Amino acid sequence: MTASQPMQGNSTSTVLGRRLGGELIKLRTAAGMTQPQAAKVLSASTTKVAKMERGWVPMRDPDIRALCELYGATEPTVIGGLLELARIDRERRKTKGWWNDLPFVAALKEYVSLESAATSIKAWQVSYVPGLLQTPDYIRALRPDEQFVATRLNRQQRLTDNPPLLFWAVVHEAALRCVVGGPDVMGGQLEHLRRMSRKSNITLQVLPFEAGSHLALGAGFNVLSFAESGAMDVVFMEVPLTQRWVEGGEEAAQHAELFADVAAQALSPDDSREFINAISKDL
């Protein structure tokens, strides 16, 4: 299993299940163990271990603890991260979320379900305002489909849940200069950004044109976190005609570092609000 792969494979696998399985594969490989050895300690078949490592079946806490002990993974943060990931995955598998009946591609349904379970999201957007911060009129201008608009607004409730999603967005100036839906719609969107940026669980920064070129200018991405460990991060990238996942590992860590680099070059939250206000006056 690779750290980066598209949404393909067995229909019963999940992104979180594969992420959890990938972490266990790394621990088993580092310990020099085989699947039959893992199966023996679990009193299970090698086939079951293979399914667990591929994310095809939910994992029980006792099995995770037994495997961690076998592999010599004794750090509480590592074990705790795996247990939390397994818990979220089990809950997602047994719960029929409101997104399941949406007429969208499977990858987007999977993203919405992950977004509903994430504890924090870091979003870098180049071309448009992040979906969780879009106004109804802005959404409608992007896609005049009322079901799509309602779905996006439903997703935004994560920002006011108890506890709320921690959302940190860095937006390129180009996304704010692009007048979506006309001056009135865009003016309302910019005012909404300023208002939302004052919420305690939201951090909003702007990367201005004057910051120059950057490795991240090619495409936007979201880093979804589900536990303390950065190794548990999942990265989602939506590009024309397809979507791509990075399920933990070195590549996910690289995207987290790329986001941190972009945020370091961006304006501070206070300066970003002033910058957005200036753009509003230019409409």
PDB file of C-alpha atoms in Angstrom:
ATOM      1  CA  MET A   1       0.000   0.000   0.000  1.00  0.00           C
ATOM      2  CA  THR A   2       1.369   3.393  -0.968  1.00  0.00           C
ATOM      3  CA  ALA A   3       1.011   6.589   0.979  1.00  0.00           C
ATOM      4  CA  SER A   4      -0.734   8.246  -1.961  1.00  0.00           C
ATOM      5  CA  GLN A   5      -3.518   6.718  -3.970  1.00  0.00           C
ATOM      6  CA  PRO A   6      -6.805   7.680  -5.614  1.00  0.00           C
ATOM      7  CA  MET A   7     -10.203   6.607  -4.413  1.00  0.00           C
ATOM      8  CA  GLN A   8     -10.158   3.159  -5.965  1.00  0.00           C
ATOM      9  CA  GLY A   9     -10.078  -0.441  -4.826  1.00  0.00           C
ATOM     10  CA  ASN A  10     -12.430  -2.583  -2.833  1.00  0.00           C
ATOM     11  CA  SER A  11     -15.776  -0.881  -2.390  1.00  0.00           C
ATOM     12  CA  THR A  12     -15.843  -1.609   1.353  1.00  0.00           C
ATOM     13  CA  SER A  13     -12.580   0.148   2.115  1.00  0.00           C
ATOM     14  CA  THR A  14     -12.538   3.664   3.537  1.00  0.00           C
ATOM     15  CA  VAL A  15      -9.964   6.410   3.545  1.00  0.00           C
ATOM     16  CA  LEU A  16      -9.630   6.278   7.331  1.00  0.00           C
ATOM     17  CA  GLY A  17      -9.524   2.474   7.269  1.00  0.00           C
ATOM     18  CA  ARG A  18      -6.714   2.507   4.724  1.00  0.00           C
ATOM     19  CA  ARG A  19      -4.917   5.207   6.718  1.00  0.00           C
ATOM     20  CA  LEU A  20      -5.126   3.094   9.858  1.00  0.00           C
ATOM     21  CA  GLY A  21      -4.036  -0.024   7.971  1.00  0.00           C
ATOM     22  CA  GLY A  22      -1.129   1.853   6.452  1.00  0.00           C
ATOM     23  CA  GLU A  23       0.108   2.902   9.884  1.00  0.00           C
ATOM     24  CA  LEU A  24      -0.052  -0.696  11.101  1.00  0.00           C
ATOM     25  CA  ILE A  25       1.801  -1.911   8.011  1.00  0.00           C
ATOM     26  CA  LYS A  26       4.590   0.574   8.743  1.00  0.00           C
ATOM     27  CA  LEU A  27       4.828  -0.593  12.348  1.00  0.00           C
ATOM     28  CA  ARG A  28       4.824  -4.262  11.311  1.00  0.00           C
ATOM     29  CA  THR A  29       7.465  -3.699   8.644  1.00  0.00           C
ATOM     30  CA  ALA A  30       9.686  -1.732  11.019  1.00  0.00           C
ATOM     31  CA  ALA A  31       9.429  -4.580  13.544  1.00  0.00           C
ATOM     32  CA  GLY A  32      10.368  -7.156  10.902  1.00  0.00           C
ATOM     33  CA  MET A  33       7.102  -9.026  11.407  1.00  0.00           C
ATOM     34  CA  THR A  34       4.922 -10.872   8.887  1.00  0.00           C
ATOM     35  CA  GLN A  35       1.163 -11.061   8.436  1.00  0.00           C
ATOM     36  CA  PRO A  36       1.103 -14.684   9.709  1.00  0.00           C
ATOM     37  CA  GLN A  37       2.822 -13.554  12.924  1.00  0.00           C
ATOM     38  CA  ALA A  38       0.251 -10.806  13.339  1.00  0.00           C
ATOM     39  CA  ALA A  39      -2.545 -13.294  12.672  1.00  0.00           C
ATOM     40  CA  LYS A  40      -1.211 -15.636  15.350  1.00  0.00           C
ATOM     41  CA  VAL A  41      -1.243 -13.008  18.098  1.00  0.00           C
ATOM     42  CA  LEU A  42      -4.820 -12.115  17.141  1.00  0.00           C
ATOM     43  CA  SER A  43      -5.915 -15.756  16.852  1.00  0.00           C
ATOM     44  CA  ALA A  44      -7.135 -14.832  13.384  1.00  0.00           C
ATOM     45  CA  SER A  45      -6.453 -15.812   9.787  1.00  0.00           C
ATOM     46  CA  THR A  46      -3.818 -14.156   7.616  1.00  0.00           C
ATOM     47  CA  THR A  47      -6.664 -13.149   5.309  1.00  0.00           C
ATOM     48  CA  LYS A  48      -8.280 -11.161   8.101  1.00  0.00           C
ATOM     49  CA  VAL A  49      -5.019  -9.349   8.829  1.00  0.00           C
ATOM     50  CA  ALA A  50      -4.685  -8.516   5.128  1.00  0.00           C
ATOM     51  CA  LYS A  51      -8.216  -7.092   5.106  1.00  0.00           C
ATOM     52  CA  MET A  52      -7.480  -5.037   8.204  1.00  0.00           C
ATOM     53  CA  GLU A  53      -4.329  -3.596   6.663  1.00  0.00           C
ATOM     54  CA  ARG A  54      -6.201  -2.704   3.461  1.00  0.00           C
ATOM     55  CA  GLY A  55      -8.986  -0.947   5.362  1.00  0.00           C
ATOM     56  CA  TRP A  56     -11.666  -3.414   4.269  1.00  0.00           C
ATOM     57  CA  VAL A  57     -12.924  -4.182   7.773  1.00  0.00           C
ATOM     58  CA  PRO A  58     -13.298  -2.078  10.948  1.00  0.00           C
ATOM     59  CA  MET A  59     -10.699  -2.711  13.640  1.00  0.00           C
ATOM     60  CA  ARG A  60     -11.321  -3.509  17.300  1.00  0.00           C
ATOM     61  CA  ASP A  61      -9.383  -1.710  20.045  1.00  0.00           C
ATOM     62  CA  PRO A  62      -8.049  -4.974  21.585  1.00  0.00           C
ATOM     63  CA  ASP A  63      -6.640  -5.997  18.196  1.00  0.00           C
ATOM     64  CA  ILE A  64      -4.892  -2.658  17.776  1.00  0.00           C
ATOM     65  CA  ARG A  65      -3.392  -2.858  21.270  1.00  0.00           C
ATOM     66  CA  ALA A  66      -2.244  -6.440  20.686  1.00  0.00           C
ATOM     67  CA  LEU A  67      -0.587  -5.537  17.387  1.00  0.00           C
ATOM     68  CA  CYS A  68       1.109  -2.486  18.888  1.00  0.00           C
ATOM     69  CA  GLU A  69       2.509  -4.665  21.677  1.00  0.00           C
ATOM     70  CA  LEU A  70       3.715  -7.226  19.134  1.00  0.00           C
ATOM     71  CA  TYR A  71       5.400  -4.526  17.037  1.00  0.00           C
ATOM     72  CA  GLY A  72       6.999  -2.827  20.036  1.00  0.00           C
ATOM     73  CA  ALA A  73       5.005   0.376  19.565  1.00  0.00           C
ATOM     74  CA  THR A  74       4.599   1.435  23.192  1.00  0.00           C
ATOM     75  CA  GLU A  75       4.317   5.231  22.945  1.00  0.00           C
ATOM     76  CA  PRO A  76       0.916   6.338  24.305  1.00  0.00           C
ATOM     77  CA  THR A  77       0.548   9.005  21.607  1.00  0.00           C
ATOM     78  CA  VAL A  78       1.015   6.430  18.847  1.00  0.00           C
ATOM     79  CA  ILE A  79      -1.420   3.941  20.371  1.00  0.00           C
ATOM     80  CA  GLY A  80      -3.913   6.684  21.216  1.00  0.00           C
ATOM     81  CA  GLY A  81      -3.807   8.051  17.686  1.00  0.00           C
ATOM     82  CA  LEU A  82      -4.498   4.630  16.193  1.00  0.00           C
ATOM     83  CA  LEU A  83      -7.352   3.966  18.607  1.00  0.00           C
ATOM     84  CA  GLU A  84      -8.955   7.324  17.845  1.00  0.00           C
ATOM     85  CA  LEU A  85      -8.664   6.750  14.111  1.00  0.00           C
ATOM     86  CA  ALA A  86     -10.273   3.317  14.509  1.00  0.00           C
ATOM     87  CA  ARG A  87     -13.084   4.761  16.609  1.00  0.00           C
ATOM     88  CA  ILE A  88     -13.944   7.398  14.017  1.00  0.00           C
ATOM     89  CA  ASP A  89     -13.769   4.854  11.211  1.00  0.00           C
ATOM     90  CA  ARG A  90     -16.104   2.460  13.038  1.00  0.00           C
ATOM     91  CA  GLU A  91     -18.621   5.238  13.685  1.00  0.00           C
ATOM     92  CA  ARG A  92     -18.538   6.323  10.051  1.00  0.00           C
ATOM     93  CA  ARG A  93     -19.102   2.778   8.798  1.00  0.00           C
ATOM     94  CA  LYS A  94     -22.191   2.152  10.939  1.00  0.00           C
ATOM     95  CA  THR A  95     -23.781   5.572  10.533  1.00  0.00           C
ATOM     96  CA  LYS A  96     -25.702   6.496   7.422  1.00  0.00           C
ATOM     97  CA  GLY A  97     -24.737  10.135   6.975  1.00  0.00           C
ATOM     98  CA  TRP A  98     -26.930  12.694   5.217  1.00  0.00           C
ATOM     99  CA  TRP A  99     -24.331  12.821   2.423  1.00  0.00           C
ATOM    100  CA  ASN A 100     -24.862   9.212   1.309  1.00  0.00           C
ATOM    101  CA  ASP A 101     -27.903  10.056  -0.813  1.00  0.00           C
ATOM    102  CA  LEU A 102     -26.285  12.987  -2.586  1.00  0.00           C
ATOM    103  CA  PRO A 103     -26.094  12.710  -6.396  1.00  0.00           C
ATOM    104  CA  PHE A 104     -22.338  13.351  -6.409  1.00  0.00           C
ATOM    105  CA  VAL A 105     -19.340  11.204  -7.259  1.00  0.00           C
ATOM    106  CA  ALA A 106     -18.095   8.785  -4.599  1.00  0.00           C
ATOM    107  CA  ALA A 107     -14.918  10.763  -3.902  1.00  0.00           C
ATOM    108  CA  LEU A 108     -16.868  13.882  -2.963  1.00  0.00           C
ATOM    109  CA  LYS A 109     -19.215  11.870  -0.734  1.00  0.00           C
ATOM    110  CA  GLU A 110     -16.177  10.389   0.977  1.00  0.00           C
ATOM    111  CA  TYR A 111     -14.712  13.853   1.446  1.00  0.00           C
ATOM    112  CA  VAL A 112     -17.909  15.197   3.032  1.00  0.00           C
ATOM    113  CA  SER A 113     -18.035  12.227   5.404  1.00  0.00           C
ATOM    114  CA  LEU A 114     -14.404  12.791   6.402  1.00  0.00           C
ATOM    115  CA  GLU A 115     -15.041  16.506   6.843  1.00  0.00           C
ATOM    116  CA  SER A 116     -17.858  15.633   9.237  1.00  0.00           C
ATOM    117  CA  ALA A 117     -15.438  13.568  11.356  1.00  0.00           C
ATOM    118  CA  ALA A 118     -12.329  15.765  11.223  1.00  0.00           C
ATOM    119  CA  THR A 119     -11.257  17.755  14.258  1.00  0.00           C
ATOM    120  CA  SER A 120      -9.382  20.350  12.205  1.00  0.00           C
ATOM    121  CA  ILE A 121      -8.880  21.314   8.568  1.00  0.00           C
ATOM    122  CA  LYS A 122      -6.177  23.441   6.975  1.00  0.00           C
ATOM    123  CA  ALA A 123      -7.223  24.731   3.559  1.00  0.00           C
ATOM    124  CA  TRP A 124      -5.109  26.410   0.875  1.00  0.00           C
ATOM    125  CA  GLN A 125      -7.118  27.865  -2.007  1.00  0.00           C
ATOM    126  CA  VAL A 126      -5.796  29.547  -5.112  1.00  0.00           C
ATOM    127  CA  SER A 127      -8.827  30.156  -7.331  1.00  0.00           C
ATOM    128  CA  TYR A 128     -11.902  30.478  -5.121  1.00  0.00           C
ATOM    129  CA  VAL A 129     -13.098  31.092  -1.580  1.00  0.00           C
ATOM    130  CA  PRO A 130     -12.996  27.903   0.565  1.00  0.00           C
ATOM    131  CA  GLY A 131     -16.328  26.078   0.467  1.00  0.00           C
ATOM    132  CA  LEU A 132     -16.876  26.277   4.229  1.00  0.00           C
ATOM    133  CA  LEU A 133     -16.709  30.078   4.010  1.00  0.00           C
ATOM    134  CA  GLN A 134     -18.841  30.658   0.897  1.00  0.00           C
ATOM    135  CA  THR A 135     -22.136  32.582   0.967  1.00  0.00           C
ATOM    136  CA  PRO A 136     -25.270  31.098  -0.637  1.00  0.00           C
ATOM    137  CA  ASP A 137     -25.125  33.615  -3.495  1.00  0.00           C
ATOM    138  CA  TYR A 138     -21.456  32.876  -4.146  1.00  0.00           C
ATOM    139  CA  ILE A 139     -22.131  29.123  -4.169  1.00  0.00           C
ATOM    140  CA  ARG A 140     -25.099  29.633  -6.500  1.00  0.00           C
ATOM    141  CA  ALA A 141     -22.957  31.703  -8.875  1.00  0.00           C
ATOM    142  CA  LEU A 142     -20.365  28.932  -9.007  1.00  0.00           C
ATOM    143  CA  ARG A 143     -22.970  26.214  -9.573  1.00  0.00           C
ATOM    144  CA  PRO A 144     -26.667  27.049 -10.065  1.00  0.00           C
ATOM    145  CA  ASP A 145     -27.871  23.818  -8.511  1.00  0.00           C
ATOM    146  CA  GLU A 146     -30.033  24.261  -5.409  1.00  0.00           C
ATOM    147  CA  GLN A 147     -29.230  20.790  -4.070  1.00  0.00           C
ATOM    148  CA  PHE A 148     -25.523  21.568  -4.379  1.00  0.00           C
ATOM    149  CA  VAL A 149     -26.067  24.906  -2.594  1.00  0.00           C
ATOM    150  CA  ALA A 150     -28.012  23.223   0.220  1.00  0.00           C
ATOM    151  CA  THR A 151     -25.329  20.553   0.591  1.00  0.00           C
ATOM    152  CA  ARG A 152     -22.546  23.096   0.922  1.00  0.00           C
ATOM    153  CA  LEU A 153     -24.505  25.107   3.475  1.00  0.00           C
ATOM    154  CA  ASN A 154     -25.164  21.910   5.424  1.00  0.00           C
ATOM    155  CA  ARG A 155     -21.420  21.224   5.493  1.00  0.00           C
ATOM    156  CA  GLN A 156     -20.805  24.678   6.949  1.00  0.00           C
ATOM    157  CA  GLN A 157     -22.604  23.651  10.145  1.00  0.00           C
ATOM    158  CA  ARG A 158     -19.326  21.977  11.177  1.00  0.00           C
ATOM    159  CA  LEU A 159     -18.062  25.456  11.962  1.00  0.00           C
ATOM    160  CA  THR A 160     -20.730  25.921  14.631  1.00  0.00           C
ATOM    161  CA  ASP A 161     -20.900  22.376  16.007  1.00  0.00           C
ATOM    162  CA  ASN A 162     -20.125  21.692  19.658  1.00  0.00           C
ATOM    163  CA  PRO A 163     -17.196  21.375  19.622  1.00  0.00           C
ATOM    164  CA  PRO A 164     -16.706  23.296  16.381  1.00  0.00           C
ATOM    165  CA  LEU A 165     -14.330  22.332  13.612  1.00  0.00           C
ATOM    166  CA  LEU A 166     -11.012  24.189  13.812  1.00  0.00           C
ATOM    167  CA  PHE A 167     -10.615  25.751  10.377  1.00  0.00           C
ATOM    168  CA  TRP A 168      -7.463  27.507   9.156  1.00  0.00           C
ATOM    169  CA  ALA A 169      -7.630  28.855   5.613  1.00  0.00           C
ATOM    170  CA  VAL A 170      -5.035  30.628   3.518  1.00  0.00           C
ATOM    171  CA  VAL A 171      -6.509  32.171   0.375  1.00  0.00           C
ATOM    172  CA  HIS A 172      -4.572  33.599  -2.552  1.00  0.00           C
ATOM    173  CA  GLU A 173      -5.397  37.181  -3.540  1.00  0.00           C
ATOM    174  CA  ALA A 174      -6.466  35.906  -6.973  1.00  0.00           C
ATOM    175  CA  ALA A 175      -9.448  34.124  -5.408  1.00  0.00           C
ATOM    176  CA  LEU A 176     -10.593  37.381  -3.833  1.00  0.00           C
ATOM    177  CA  ARG A 177     -10.069  39.463  -6.967  1.00  0.00           C
ATOM    178  CA  CYS A 178     -12.128  37.124  -9.149  1.00  0.00           C
ATOM    179  CA  VAL A 179     -15.601  38.730  -9.157  1.00  0.00           C
ATOM    180  CA  VAL A 180     -17.877  35.694  -8.871  1.00  0.00           C
ATOM    181  CA  GLY A 181     -21.552  36.503  -9.501  1.00  0.00           C
ATOM    182  CA  GLY A 182     -20.990  40.231  -9.925  1.00  0.00           C
ATOM    183  CA  PRO A 183     -19.927  43.072  -7.593  1.00  0.00           C
ATOM    184  CA  ASP A 184     -22.879  42.715  -5.192  1.00  0.00           C
ATOM    185  CA  VAL A 185     -22.413  38.974  -4.701  1.00  0.00           C
ATOM    186  CA  MET A 186     -18.658  39.336  -4.325  1.00  0.00           C
ATOM    187  CA  GLY A 187     -19.057  42.267  -1.942  1.00  0.00           C
ATOM    188  CA  GLY A 188     -21.316  40.167   0.256  1.00  0.00           C
ATOM    189  CA  GLN A 189     -18.815  37.309   0.119  1.00  0.00           C
ATOM    190  CA  LEU A 190     -15.922  39.506   1.191  1.00  0.00           C
ATOM    191  CA  GLU A 191     -17.945  40.927   4.082  1.00  0.00           C
ATOM    192  CA  HIS A 192     -18.822  37.358   5.125  1.00  0.00           C
ATOM    193  CA  LEU A 193     -15.126  36.454   5.141  1.00  0.00           C
ATOM    194  CA  ARG A 194     -14.306  39.367   7.424  1.00  0.00           C
ATOM    195  CA  ARG A 195     -17.131  38.416   9.780  1.00  0.00           C
ATOM    196  CA  MET A 196     -16.261  34.700   9.888  1.00  0.00           C
ATOM    197  CA  SER A 197     -12.566  35.434  10.396  1.00  0.00           C
ATOM    198  CA  ARG A 198     -13.369  36.880  13.817  1.00  0.00           C
ATOM    199  CA  LYS A 199     -14.692  33.570  15.138  1.00  0.00           C
ATOM    200  CA  SER A 200     -12.391  31.861  17.630  1.00  0.00           C
ATOM    201  CA  ASN A 201     -12.266  28.557  15.710  1.00  0.00           C
ATOM    202  CA  ILE A 202     -11.460  30.153  12.345  1.00  0.00           C
ATOM    203  CA  THR A 203      -8.126  31.538  11.156  1.00  0.00           C
ATOM    204  CA  LEU A 204      -8.147  33.315   7.790  1.00  0.00           C
ATOM    205  CA  GLN A 205      -5.067  34.638   6.012  1.00  0.00           C
ATOM    206  CA  VAL A 206      -4.503  36.117   2.571  1.00  0.00           C
ATOM    207  CA  LEU A 207      -1.446  35.484   0.425  1.00  0.00           C
ATOM    208  CA  PRO A 208      -1.068  38.679  -1.651  1.00  0.00           C
ATOM    209  CA  PHE A 209       0.290  38.876  -5.192  1.00  0.00           C
ATOM    210  CA  GLU A 210       3.358  40.663  -3.892  1.00  0.00           C
ATOM    211  CA  ALA A 211       4.418  37.485  -2.064  1.00  0.00           C
ATOM    212  CA  GLY A 212       5.580  36.230  -5.462  1.00  0.00           C
ATOM    213  CA  SER A 213       5.791  32.654  -6.693  1.00  0.00           C
ATOM    214  CA  HIS A 214       5.363  29.639  -4.451  1.00  0.00           C
ATOM    215  CA  LEU A 215       5.418  25.872  -4.849  1.00  0.00           C
ATOM    216  CA  ALA A 216       1.781  25.725  -3.754  1.00  0.00           C
ATOM    217  CA  LEU A 217       0.483  27.986  -6.535  1.00  0.00           C
ATOM    218  CA  GLY A 218      -0.255  24.994  -8.775  1.00  0.00           C
ATOM    219  CA  ALA A 219      -3.349  23.794  -6.934  1.00  0.00           C
ATOM    220  CA  GLY A 220      -5.257  24.086  -3.695  1.00  0.00           C
ATOM    221  CA  PHE A 221      -5.564  21.319  -1.119  1.00  0.00           C
ATOM    222  CA  ASN A 222      -7.123  20.531   2.258  1.00  0.00           C
ATOM    223  CA  VAL A 223      -5.335  18.797   5.132  1.00  0.00           C
ATOM    224  CA  LEU A 224      -7.824  16.980   7.368  1.00  0.00           C
ATOM    225  CA  SER A 225      -6.726  15.895  10.849  1.00  0.00           C
ATOM    226  CA  PHE A 226      -8.429  13.337  13.071  1.00  0.00           C
ATOM    227  CA  ALA A 227      -5.969  12.829  15.931  1.00  0.00           C
ATOM    228  CA  GLU A 228      -2.949  14.394  17.598  1.00  0.00           C
ATOM    229  CA  SER A 229      -0.425  12.660  15.399  1.00  0.00           C
ATOM    230  CA  GLY A 230       0.435  14.356  12.108  1.00  0.00           C
ATOM    231  CA  ALA A 231       0.864  10.894  10.625  1.00  0.00           C
ATOM    232  CA  MET A 232      -2.918  10.564  10.726  1.00  0.00           C
ATOM    233  CA  ASP A 233      -3.516  13.479   8.362  1.00  0.00           C
ATOM    234  CA  VAL A 234      -5.377  12.969   5.104  1.00  0.00           C
ATOM    235  CA  VAL A 235      -4.903  15.397   2.209  1.00  0.00           C
ATOM    236  CA  PHE A 236      -7.613  16.014  -0.386  1.00  0.00           C
ATOM    237  CA  MET A 237      -6.951  17.689  -3.718  1.00  0.00           C
ATOM    238  CA  GLU A 238      -9.706  18.450  -6.187  1.00  0.00           C
ATOM    239  CA  VAL A 239      -8.402  19.145  -9.680  1.00  0.00           C
ATOM    240  CA  PRO A 240     -10.318  19.400 -12.986  1.00  0.00           C
ATOM    241  CA  LEU A 241     -12.165  16.149 -13.772  1.00  0.00           C
ATOM    242  CA  THR A 242     -10.804  14.192 -10.793  1.00  0.00           C
ATOM    243  CA  GLN A 243     -10.012  14.104  -7.077  1.00  0.00           C
ATOM    244  CA  ARG A 244      -6.936  12.753  -5.330  1.00  0.00           C
ATOM    245  CA  TRP A 245      -6.198  11.601  -1.801  1.00  0.00           C
ATOM    246  CA  VAL A 246      -2.912  11.490   0.065  1.00  0.00           C
ATOM    247  CA  GLU A 247      -3.445   9.120   2.960  1.00  0.00           C
ATOM    248  CA  GLY A 248      -0.839   9.981   5.543  1.00  0.00           C
ATOM    249  CA  GLY A 249       2.849   9.181   5.321  1.00  0.00           C
ATOM    250  CA  GLU A 250       5.640  11.386   3.996  1.00  0.00           C
ATOM    251  CA  GLU A 251       3.601  13.009   1.227  1.00  0.00           C
ATOM    252  CA  ALA A 252       0.856  14.102   3.621  1.00  0.00           C
ATOM    253  CA  ALA A 253       3.544  15.511   5.936  1.00  0.00           C
ATOM    254  CA  GLN A 254       5.010  17.407   2.970  1.00  0.00           C
ATOM    255  CA  HIS A 255       1.630  18.996   2.260  1.00  0.00           C
ATOM    256  CA  ALA A 256       1.317  20.003   5.910  1.00  0.00           C
ATOM    257  CA  GLU A 257       4.755  21.615   5.674  1.00  0.00           C
ATOM    258  CA  LEU A 258       3.768  23.313   2.408  1.00  0.00           C
ATOM    259  CA  PHE A 259       0.693  24.768   4.094  1.00  0.00           C
ATOM    260  CA  ALA A 260       2.805  26.019   7.002  1.00  0.00           C
ATOM    261  CA  ASP A 261       5.170  27.689   4.530  1.00  0.00           C
ATOM    262  CA  VAL A 262       2.293  29.405   2.703  1.00  0.00           C
ATOM    263  CA  ALA A 263       0.794  30.571   6.002  1.00  0.00           C
ATOM    264  CA  ALA A 264       4.165  31.996   7.071  1.00  0.00           C
ATOM    265  CA  GLN A 265       4.323  34.106   3.894  1.00  0.00           C
ATOM    266  CA  ALA A 266       0.689  35.217   4.100  1.00  0.00           C
ATOM    267  CA  LEU A 267      -0.609  38.318   5.862  1.00  0.00           C
ATOM    268  CA  SER A 268      -1.564  38.044   9.521  1.00  0.00           C
ATOM    269  CA  PRO A 269      -5.277  37.521  10.287  1.00  0.00           C
ATOM    270  CA  ASP A 270      -5.711  41.190  11.265  1.00  0.00           C
ATOM    271  CA  ASP A 271      -3.854  42.458   8.196  1.00  0.00           C
ATOM    272  CA  SER A 272      -5.820  40.002   6.054  1.00  0.00           C
ATOM    273  CA  ARG A 273      -9.105  41.544   7.228  1.00  0.00           C
ATOM    274  CA  GLU A 274      -7.822  44.991   6.307  1.00  0.00           C
ATOM    275  CA  PHE A 275      -6.648  43.657   2.947  1.00  0.00           C
ATOM    276  CA  ILE A 276     -10.062  42.133   2.214  1.00  0.00           C
ATOM    277  CA  ASN A 277     -11.704  45.426   3.161  1.00  0.00           C
ATOM    278  CA  ALA A 278      -9.476  47.234   0.638  1.00  0.00           C
ATOM    279  CA  ILE A 279     -10.450  44.782  -2.098  1.00  0.00           C
ATOM    280  CA  SER A 280     -14.129  45.396  -1.265  1.00  0.00           C
ATOM    281  CA  LYS A 281     -13.678  49.111  -1.894  1.00  0.00           C
ATOM    282  CA  ASP A 282     -12.237  48.341  -5.341  1.00  0.00           C
ATOM    283  CA  LEU A 283     -15.403  46.532  -6.481  1.00  0.00           C
TER     284      LEU A 283
END
